[in-house]
Amino acid sequence: MITLAKLIIGKEEKEMILQVLDSGMLTQGEKVSRLERELADLCQVKHAVVTNSGTSALHTTLYSLGIQPGDEVITTPFTFISTTNAMLMMKAKPVFVDIDQCTFNIDSSKIEKAVNKKTKVIVAVNLYGQPADYLNINRIAKKYDLKVVEDAAQSINAVYKGKKSGSLANIGCFSFYATKNIMCGEGGALMTNNKDYAERAKRFRHHGQNEKIKYEYLDIGCNYRLTDIQAAIALAQLKRLDRITKKRREIAALYNQAFGNVKGLITPFVSPGCAHVYHQYTLRVTKDFKLSRDELKTYLGKRGIASGVYYPKPLYYYSHLRKYAPKGGCRRVEKVCQEVLSLPAHPLLTKLEVDYIINTILEI
Ligand SMILES: *Cc1c(COP(=O)(O)O)cnc(C)c1O
């Protein structure tokens, strides 16, 4: 089976883990500090705070921004559940706005209509690895005094108008979950230029403890610390990041070339000024194609090719989110949920495997 994701674990990762084991210090320590410095360097921001998942990074972010119960957060319903659950954990209200069907990201032209007195934050998601429209999003935020969060779980190393993903909003959040572009099993990070946010985040990550005085707790907190074992893996992965990104783009280019003129298949659109990192290479399979999306998925599966539907339904279809469904729904999200299909694009794919995937689809 050609899988959708495949982990790269080489001798660099193993050596780094052994260093930590030999040091006898397994919790948050030197490797975590180094990972924070390297991530901040990568994104050219002042502060990085690593956490034990992307979800905990998002939760911590909303805490750092001072979100209060009942505050409203504008976001997209076409993302992983975690984006919205972080809001619910802060007792904030998600307000769903439809997407742009070319980029799959929040349609920034529809955000302003969703703003009211309770709105505090906009959480945009860089779906599949392409940054959302931050020029417009940040402009709206400035006009209404809102904060902006970049859910960059899928977009590390992507670029938007010359700036790295992670640095495009007040706070950017990464995930290092096993299948993300770089990983450490489970892990996350939040990126910011704001010292106060970074300090609040570090406190929240560690039970709300005063950074300088042990057992002095200033507020509620969690245990969201990353271990040095995980940080060691992430540091080794970070060294591979440019090669991984390049390989994913090369695979995407081969798919684009092969499927660009196939009736009924829509290849990913890349916005001007954006550099996509193809966490997912996602086609839209429209009614003009010979098979439906689900038929194509089954067909590929039978021929040993895994494919994925990200995501099968808008978040407001899930029972705990139904009460946040916007009036009339998000028409475009509902449509693309029926059409999207992600093909394997991980960097360990061989040319032979990519050709096999391409030919299998072209034969249809
Ligand atoms: C993976 C992901 C997250 C959550 O990250 P975890 O590390 O799995 O907690 C959040 N948002 C998006 C868009 C993701 O893809």
Short mmCIF file of C-alpha atoms and ligand atoms in Angstrom, two decimals:
data_model
loop_
_atom_site.label_atom_id
_atom_site.label_comp_id
_atom_site.label_asym_id
_atom_site.label_seq_id
_atom_site.Cartn_x
_atom_site.Cartn_y
_atom_site.Cartn_z
CA MET A 1 0.00 0.00 0.00
CA ILE A 2 1.23 3.49 -0.82
CA THR A 3 0.33 5.35 2.36
CA LEU A 4 -0.70 8.97 2.76
CA ALA A 5 2.07 9.66 5.26
CA LYS A 6 5.36 8.03 6.11
CA LEU A 7 7.65 9.09 8.93
CA ILE A 8 11.28 9.97 8.33
CA ILE A 9 13.24 8.67 11.30
CA GLY A 10 16.94 8.48 10.60
CA LYS A 11 20.11 8.23 12.58
CA GLU A 12 19.97 11.96 13.40
CA GLU A 13 16.70 11.50 15.31
CA LYS A 14 18.04 8.41 17.08
CA GLU A 15 21.28 10.10 18.10
CA MET A 16 19.45 13.11 19.45
CA ILE A 17 17.14 10.91 21.53
CA LEU A 18 20.12 8.99 22.92
CA GLN A 19 21.74 12.27 23.99
CA VAL A 20 18.66 13.06 26.04
CA LEU A 21 18.43 9.59 27.55
CA ASP A 22 22.13 9.70 28.48
CA SER A 23 21.70 13.13 30.09
CA GLY A 24 19.17 11.71 32.53
CA MET A 25 17.01 14.83 32.10
CA LEU A 26 13.90 13.81 30.25
CA THR A 27 11.48 16.65 30.94
CA GLN A 28 11.45 20.18 29.58
CA GLY A 29 15.09 21.25 29.43
CA GLU A 30 17.95 22.20 27.16
CA LYS A 31 16.50 20.60 23.99
CA VAL A 32 13.21 22.40 24.46
CA SER A 33 15.02 25.75 24.82
CA ARG A 34 17.05 25.03 21.71
CA LEU A 35 13.94 24.05 19.75
CA GLU A 36 12.30 27.32 20.79
CA ARG A 37 15.30 29.34 19.61
CA GLU A 38 15.47 27.52 16.27
CA LEU A 39 11.76 27.86 15.61
CA ALA A 40 11.89 31.57 16.41
CA ASP A 41 14.83 31.91 14.00
CA LEU A 42 13.00 30.01 11.28
CA CYS A 43 9.99 32.33 11.49
CA GLN A 44 11.95 35.48 12.34
CA VAL A 45 9.84 36.11 15.45
CA LYS A 46 10.99 37.03 18.93
CA HIS A 47 9.40 34.21 20.91
CA ALA A 48 8.52 30.56 20.44
CA VAL A 49 6.81 28.58 23.19
CA VAL A 50 6.64 24.84 22.56
CA THR A 51 3.84 22.69 23.96
CA ASN A 52 2.92 19.02 23.94
CA SER A 53 0.49 19.27 20.98
CA GLY A 54 -0.87 21.64 18.38
CA THR A 55 -4.16 21.59 20.24
CA SER A 56 -2.51 22.66 23.49
CA ALA A 57 -0.70 25.41 21.55
CA LEU A 58 -4.07 26.69 20.29
CA HIS A 59 -5.64 26.48 23.75
CA THR A 60 -2.65 28.27 25.28
CA THR A 61 -2.81 30.91 22.53
CA LEU A 62 -6.41 31.79 23.29
CA TYR A 63 -5.56 31.96 27.00
CA SER A 64 -2.61 34.25 26.26
CA LEU A 65 -4.82 36.56 24.24
CA GLY A 66 -7.11 36.90 27.24
CA ILE A 67 -10.24 35.40 25.69
CA GLN A 68 -13.17 35.51 28.14
CA PRO A 69 -16.29 33.33 28.34
CA GLY A 70 -18.84 34.48 25.76
CA ASP A 71 -16.28 36.20 23.54
CA GLU A 72 -16.70 35.43 19.85
CA VAL A 73 -14.00 34.01 17.61
CA ILE A 74 -14.37 34.14 13.83
CA THR A 75 -13.05 31.02 12.12
CA THR A 76 -13.53 28.45 9.38
CA PRO A 77 -15.63 25.27 9.67
CA PHE A 78 -13.37 23.53 7.12
CA THR A 79 -10.51 22.40 9.34
CA PHE A 80 -9.49 19.84 11.92
CA ILE A 81 -11.79 19.77 14.96
CA SER A 82 -9.00 20.97 17.23
CA THR A 83 -9.12 24.56 15.89
CA THR A 84 -12.63 24.95 17.27
CA ASN A 85 -12.32 22.79 20.39
CA ALA A 86 -9.61 25.15 21.66
CA MET A 87 -12.25 27.92 21.59
CA LEU A 88 -14.77 25.80 23.46
CA MET A 89 -12.19 25.06 26.15
CA MET A 90 -12.02 28.83 26.77
CA LYS A 91 -15.86 29.02 26.72
CA ALA A 92 -15.62 31.24 23.66
CA LYS A 93 -18.13 31.07 20.82
CA PRO A 94 -16.95 29.98 17.37
CA VAL A 95 -18.49 32.01 14.55
CA PHE A 96 -18.13 30.15 11.27
CA VAL A 97 -17.45 31.97 8.01
CA ASP A 98 -17.48 30.29 4.59
CA ILE A 99 -14.31 29.58 2.62
CA ASP A 100 -12.87 30.67 -0.67
CA GLN A 101 -13.33 27.56 -2.78
CA CYS A 102 -10.06 28.07 -4.68
CA THR A 103 -7.75 28.18 -1.65
CA PHE A 104 -10.03 26.29 0.81
CA ASN A 105 -9.15 28.99 3.38
CA ILE A 106 -11.52 31.40 5.12
CA ASP A 107 -13.04 33.91 2.67
CA SER A 108 -11.68 37.17 4.07
CA SER A 109 -14.28 39.19 2.18
CA LYS A 110 -16.97 37.60 4.37
CA ILE A 111 -15.29 38.23 7.73
CA GLU A 112 -16.40 41.81 8.28
CA LYS A 113 -20.08 40.86 8.19
CA ALA A 114 -19.48 38.45 11.08
CA VAL A 115 -17.88 41.05 13.36
CA ASN A 116 -19.89 42.43 16.26
CA LYS A 117 -19.23 43.90 19.72
CA LYS A 118 -18.41 40.48 21.18
CA THR A 119 -15.85 39.56 18.52
CA LYS A 120 -12.31 39.36 19.93
CA VAL A 121 -10.24 37.12 17.70
CA ILE A 122 -10.01 35.73 14.17
CA VAL A 123 -8.49 32.26 13.89
CA ALA A 124 -7.53 31.56 10.28
CA VAL A 125 -6.26 28.15 9.20
CA ASN A 126 -3.63 27.60 6.52
CA LEU A 127 -5.35 24.56 5.12
CA TYR A 128 -3.26 21.86 3.43
CA GLY A 129 -0.18 24.09 3.79
CA GLN A 130 -1.18 27.34 2.10
CA PRO A 131 -1.45 30.57 4.14
CA ALA A 132 -4.80 32.35 4.29
CA ASP A 133 -5.26 35.94 3.13
CA TYR A 134 -3.54 37.68 6.07
CA LEU A 135 -3.22 41.06 4.34
CA ASN A 136 -6.97 41.43 4.39
CA ILE A 137 -7.49 39.56 7.66
CA ASN A 138 -4.99 41.74 9.55
CA ARG A 139 -6.49 44.87 8.00
CA ILE A 140 -9.97 43.94 9.26
CA ALA A 141 -8.53 43.04 12.67
CA LYS A 142 -6.88 46.44 12.94
CA LYS A 143 -10.07 48.24 11.99
CA TYR A 144 -12.11 46.49 14.72
CA ASP A 145 -9.32 46.03 17.29
CA LEU A 146 -9.29 42.22 17.05
CA LYS A 147 -6.42 39.79 17.45
CA VAL A 148 -5.46 37.30 14.74
CA VAL A 149 -4.28 33.72 15.19
CA GLU A 150 -2.70 31.67 12.45
CA ASP A 151 -3.44 27.95 12.79
CA ALA A 152 -0.25 26.92 11.01
CA ALA A 153 -0.42 23.26 12.04
CA GLN A 154 -0.19 22.26 8.37
CA SER A 155 1.94 25.08 7.00
CA ILE A 156 5.38 25.19 8.62
CA ASN A 157 7.86 26.71 6.13
CA ALA A 158 5.14 28.12 3.89
CA VAL A 159 5.63 31.73 2.80
CA TYR A 160 3.18 34.60 2.46
CA LYS A 161 4.37 37.83 0.85
CA GLY A 162 7.96 37.16 1.86
CA LYS A 163 7.20 36.14 5.46
CA LYS A 164 7.24 32.67 6.96
CA SER A 165 4.08 31.01 8.18
CA GLY A 166 3.99 31.28 11.95
CA SER A 167 4.83 35.00 11.78
CA LEU A 168 1.76 36.21 9.89
CA ALA A 169 -0.55 37.05 12.81
CA ASN A 170 -0.39 38.02 16.51
CA ILE A 171 0.26 34.38 17.32
CA GLY A 172 0.96 31.42 15.02
CA CYS A 173 0.53 27.78 16.08
CA PHE A 174 2.37 24.72 14.80
CA SER A 175 1.72 21.02 15.35
CA PHE A 176 4.38 18.33 15.35
CA TYR A 177 1.93 15.45 15.32
CA ALA A 178 3.38 12.34 13.64
CA THR A 179 1.95 12.98 10.16
CA LYS A 180 2.65 16.72 9.96
CA ASN A 181 5.42 18.02 7.65
CA ILE A 182 7.88 17.83 10.53
CA MET A 183 7.01 15.91 13.65
CA CYS A 184 8.03 14.52 17.01
CA GLY A 185 5.13 12.12 17.62
CA GLU A 186 3.10 14.70 19.51
CA GLY A 187 4.06 18.32 19.94
CA GLY A 188 3.23 21.92 19.15
CA ALA A 189 4.47 25.49 19.35
CA LEU A 190 3.18 29.02 19.43
CA MET A 191 5.08 31.84 17.75
CA THR A 192 4.78 35.53 18.59
CA ASN A 193 6.58 38.85 18.70
CA ASN A 194 4.67 39.84 21.84
CA LYS A 195 6.59 39.31 25.08
CA ASP A 196 3.48 39.41 27.25
CA TYR A 197 1.76 36.66 25.21
CA ALA A 198 4.89 34.52 25.39
CA GLU A 199 5.14 34.93 29.17
CA ARG A 200 1.47 34.14 29.69
CA ALA A 201 1.86 31.08 27.44
CA LYS A 202 4.84 29.78 29.43
CA ARG A 203 2.92 30.23 32.62
CA PHE A 204 -0.18 28.46 31.32
CA ARG A 205 1.95 25.59 30.05
CA HIS A 206 3.31 25.08 33.56
CA HIS A 207 0.31 25.15 35.96
CA GLY A 208 0.14 28.94 36.02
CA GLN A 209 3.31 29.09 38.03
CA ASN A 210 5.23 32.32 38.44
CA GLU A 211 8.28 31.89 36.19
CA LYS A 212 10.63 33.11 38.90
CA ILE A 213 9.10 31.72 42.10
CA LYS A 214 8.43 27.98 42.45
CA TYR A 215 5.06 26.95 43.88
CA GLU A 216 3.75 30.47 43.44
CA TYR A 217 0.70 30.21 41.16
CA LEU A 218 -0.63 33.32 39.48
CA ASP A 219 -3.57 31.81 37.61
CA ILE A 220 -5.09 28.56 36.40
CA GLY A 221 -2.77 26.51 34.16
CA CYS A 222 -2.22 23.12 32.58
CA ASN A 223 0.62 20.71 32.13
CA TYR A 224 1.28 21.32 28.46
CA ARG A 225 5.05 20.87 28.57
CA LEU A 226 6.96 19.08 25.83
CA THR A 227 9.65 16.62 26.90
CA ASP A 228 13.28 16.92 25.83
CA ILE A 229 12.94 13.52 24.10
CA GLN A 230 10.28 14.95 21.81
CA ALA A 231 12.18 18.22 21.35
CA ALA A 232 15.23 16.17 20.32
CA ILE A 233 13.24 14.54 17.52
CA ALA A 234 11.81 17.88 16.43
CA LEU A 235 15.31 19.42 16.29
CA ALA A 236 16.51 16.63 14.00
CA GLN A 237 13.41 17.08 11.86
CA LEU A 238 13.89 20.83 11.64
CA LYS A 239 17.23 20.18 9.90
CA ARG A 240 15.32 18.26 7.24
CA LEU A 241 12.60 20.89 6.80
CA ASP A 242 13.87 22.53 3.61
CA ARG A 243 14.47 19.18 1.91
CA ILE A 244 11.04 17.92 2.97
CA THR A 245 9.36 21.06 1.67
CA LYS A 246 11.21 20.88 -1.64
CA LYS A 247 10.27 17.24 -2.14
CA ARG A 248 6.60 17.87 -1.42
CA ARG A 249 6.58 20.72 -3.93
CA GLU A 250 8.21 18.54 -6.57
CA ILE A 251 5.59 15.85 -6.11
CA ALA A 252 2.82 18.45 -6.27
CA ALA A 253 4.30 19.82 -9.51
CA LEU A 254 4.20 16.33 -11.08
CA TYR A 255 0.55 15.89 -10.06
CA ASN A 256 -0.34 19.38 -11.31
CA GLN A 257 1.21 18.66 -14.66
CA ALA A 258 -0.55 15.29 -14.95
CA PHE A 259 -4.02 16.34 -13.78
CA GLY A 260 -4.11 19.98 -14.86
CA ASN A 261 -6.12 19.26 -18.00
CA VAL A 262 -8.19 16.31 -16.83
CA LYS A 263 -11.89 17.03 -17.10
CA GLY A 264 -13.53 16.93 -13.68
CA LEU A 265 -10.35 17.21 -11.63
CA ILE A 266 -9.36 20.55 -10.12
CA THR A 267 -5.72 20.83 -9.03
CA PRO A 268 -4.72 23.03 -6.06
CA PHE A 269 -4.76 26.76 -6.66
CA VAL A 270 -1.82 28.69 -5.26
CA SER A 271 -2.50 32.36 -4.48
CA PRO A 272 -0.08 34.97 -5.79
CA GLY A 273 2.54 35.72 -3.14
CA CYS A 274 2.06 32.33 -1.43
CA ALA A 275 4.47 29.41 -1.31
CA HIS A 276 2.47 26.25 -0.54
CA VAL A 277 4.08 23.40 1.43
CA TYR A 278 1.55 20.68 0.44
CA HIS A 279 0.91 19.09 3.80
CA GLN A 280 -1.88 17.64 1.70
CA TYR A 281 -2.06 17.53 -2.07
CA THR A 282 -5.78 17.87 -2.53
CA LEU A 283 -7.79 17.48 -5.71
CA ARG A 284 -11.40 18.42 -6.20
CA VAL A 285 -13.24 15.61 -7.94
CA THR A 286 -16.26 17.25 -9.56
CA LYS A 287 -19.30 15.72 -11.25
CA ASP A 288 -17.57 16.01 -14.63
CA PHE A 289 -15.14 13.26 -13.64
CA LYS A 290 -15.84 9.66 -14.60
CA LEU A 291 -16.05 8.54 -10.95
CA SER A 292 -17.43 10.25 -7.89
CA ARG A 293 -14.95 11.25 -5.20
CA ASP A 294 -15.89 8.25 -3.07
CA GLU A 295 -15.70 5.88 -6.04
CA LEU A 296 -12.27 7.22 -6.91
CA LYS A 297 -11.11 6.71 -3.32
CA THR A 298 -12.31 3.09 -3.37
CA TYR A 299 -10.79 2.51 -6.82
CA LEU A 300 -7.40 3.81 -5.68
CA GLY A 301 -7.58 1.75 -2.49
CA LYS A 302 -8.11 -1.42 -4.52
CA ARG A 303 -4.97 -0.58 -6.47
CA GLY A 304 -2.89 -0.10 -3.36
CA ILE A 305 -3.05 3.70 -3.16
CA ALA A 306 -4.27 5.35 0.02
CA SER A 307 -6.12 8.66 -0.24
CA GLY A 308 -7.84 10.83 2.33
CA VAL A 309 -10.84 13.10 2.74
CA TYR A 310 -9.88 16.21 4.70
CA TYR A 311 -12.51 16.98 5.81
CA PRO A 312 -15.70 14.96 5.34
CA LYS A 313 -18.08 17.56 6.82
CA PRO A 314 -18.25 21.12 8.11
CA LEU A 315 -17.44 21.26 11.82
CA TYR A 316 -20.92 22.55 12.67
CA TYR A 317 -22.35 19.15 11.64
CA TYR A 318 -20.86 17.57 14.78
CA SER A 319 -23.29 17.38 17.66
CA HIS A 320 -21.37 19.53 20.13
CA LEU A 321 -21.01 22.28 17.51
CA ARG A 322 -24.45 22.14 15.93
CA LYS A 323 -25.62 25.14 17.90
CA TYR A 324 -22.96 27.26 16.18
CA ALA A 325 -24.15 26.41 12.66
CA PRO A 326 -24.48 29.66 10.72
CA LYS A 327 -27.89 30.50 9.27
CA GLY A 328 -28.08 28.90 5.84
CA GLY A 329 -24.81 27.02 6.43
CA CYS A 330 -21.55 27.57 4.60
CA ARG A 331 -22.49 26.63 1.07
CA ARG A 332 -18.97 26.32 -0.32
CA VAL A 333 -17.70 24.20 2.56
CA GLU A 334 -20.64 21.86 2.19
CA LYS A 335 -19.86 21.52 -1.53
CA VAL A 336 -16.11 20.93 -1.30
CA CYS A 337 -16.55 18.40 1.51
CA GLN A 338 -18.10 16.16 -1.17
CA GLU A 339 -15.28 16.78 -3.66
CA VAL A 340 -11.91 16.87 -1.90
CA LEU A 341 -9.48 13.98 -2.11
CA SER A 342 -5.90 14.11 -0.89
CA LEU A 343 -3.26 11.99 -2.60
CA PRO A 344 0.01 10.75 -1.07
CA ALA A 345 2.60 13.54 -1.21
CA HIS A 346 5.07 12.58 1.52
CA PRO A 347 8.79 12.99 0.79
CA LEU A 348 9.61 9.28 0.87
CA LEU A 349 7.51 8.57 -2.24
CA THR A 350 9.60 7.29 -5.12
CA LYS A 351 9.28 8.55 -8.68
CA LEU A 352 7.97 5.11 -9.57
CA GLU A 353 5.20 5.38 -6.98
CA VAL A 354 4.23 8.89 -8.09
CA ASP A 355 4.09 7.70 -11.71
CA TYR A 356 1.97 4.73 -10.67
CA ILE A 357 -0.50 7.02 -8.85
CA ILE A 358 -0.64 9.37 -11.84
CA ASN A 359 -1.13 6.59 -14.39
CA THR A 360 -3.77 4.86 -12.28
CA ILE A 361 -5.84 8.03 -12.24
CA LEU A 362 -5.19 8.95 -15.89
CA GLU A 363 -6.32 5.48 -17.03
CA ILE A 364 -9.76 6.19 -15.58
C1 LIG B 1 -3.02 18.79 13.35
C2 LIG B 1 -3.84 20.00 13.45
C3 LIG B 1 -4.14 20.61 14.69
C4 LIG B 1 -3.87 19.97 16.00
O1 LIG B 1 -2.64 19.51 16.24
P1 LIG B 1 -2.36 18.27 17.25
O2 LIG B 1 -0.87 18.37 17.38
O3 LIG B 1 -2.83 17.04 16.59
O4 LIG B 1 -3.05 18.56 18.54
C5 LIG B 1 -4.82 21.80 14.68
N1 LIG B 1 -5.23 22.38 13.55
C6 LIG B 1 -4.99 21.84 12.34
C7 LIG B 1 -5.46 22.54 11.12
C8 LIG B 1 -4.30 20.63 12.26
O5 LIG B 1 -4.08 20.09 11.06
#
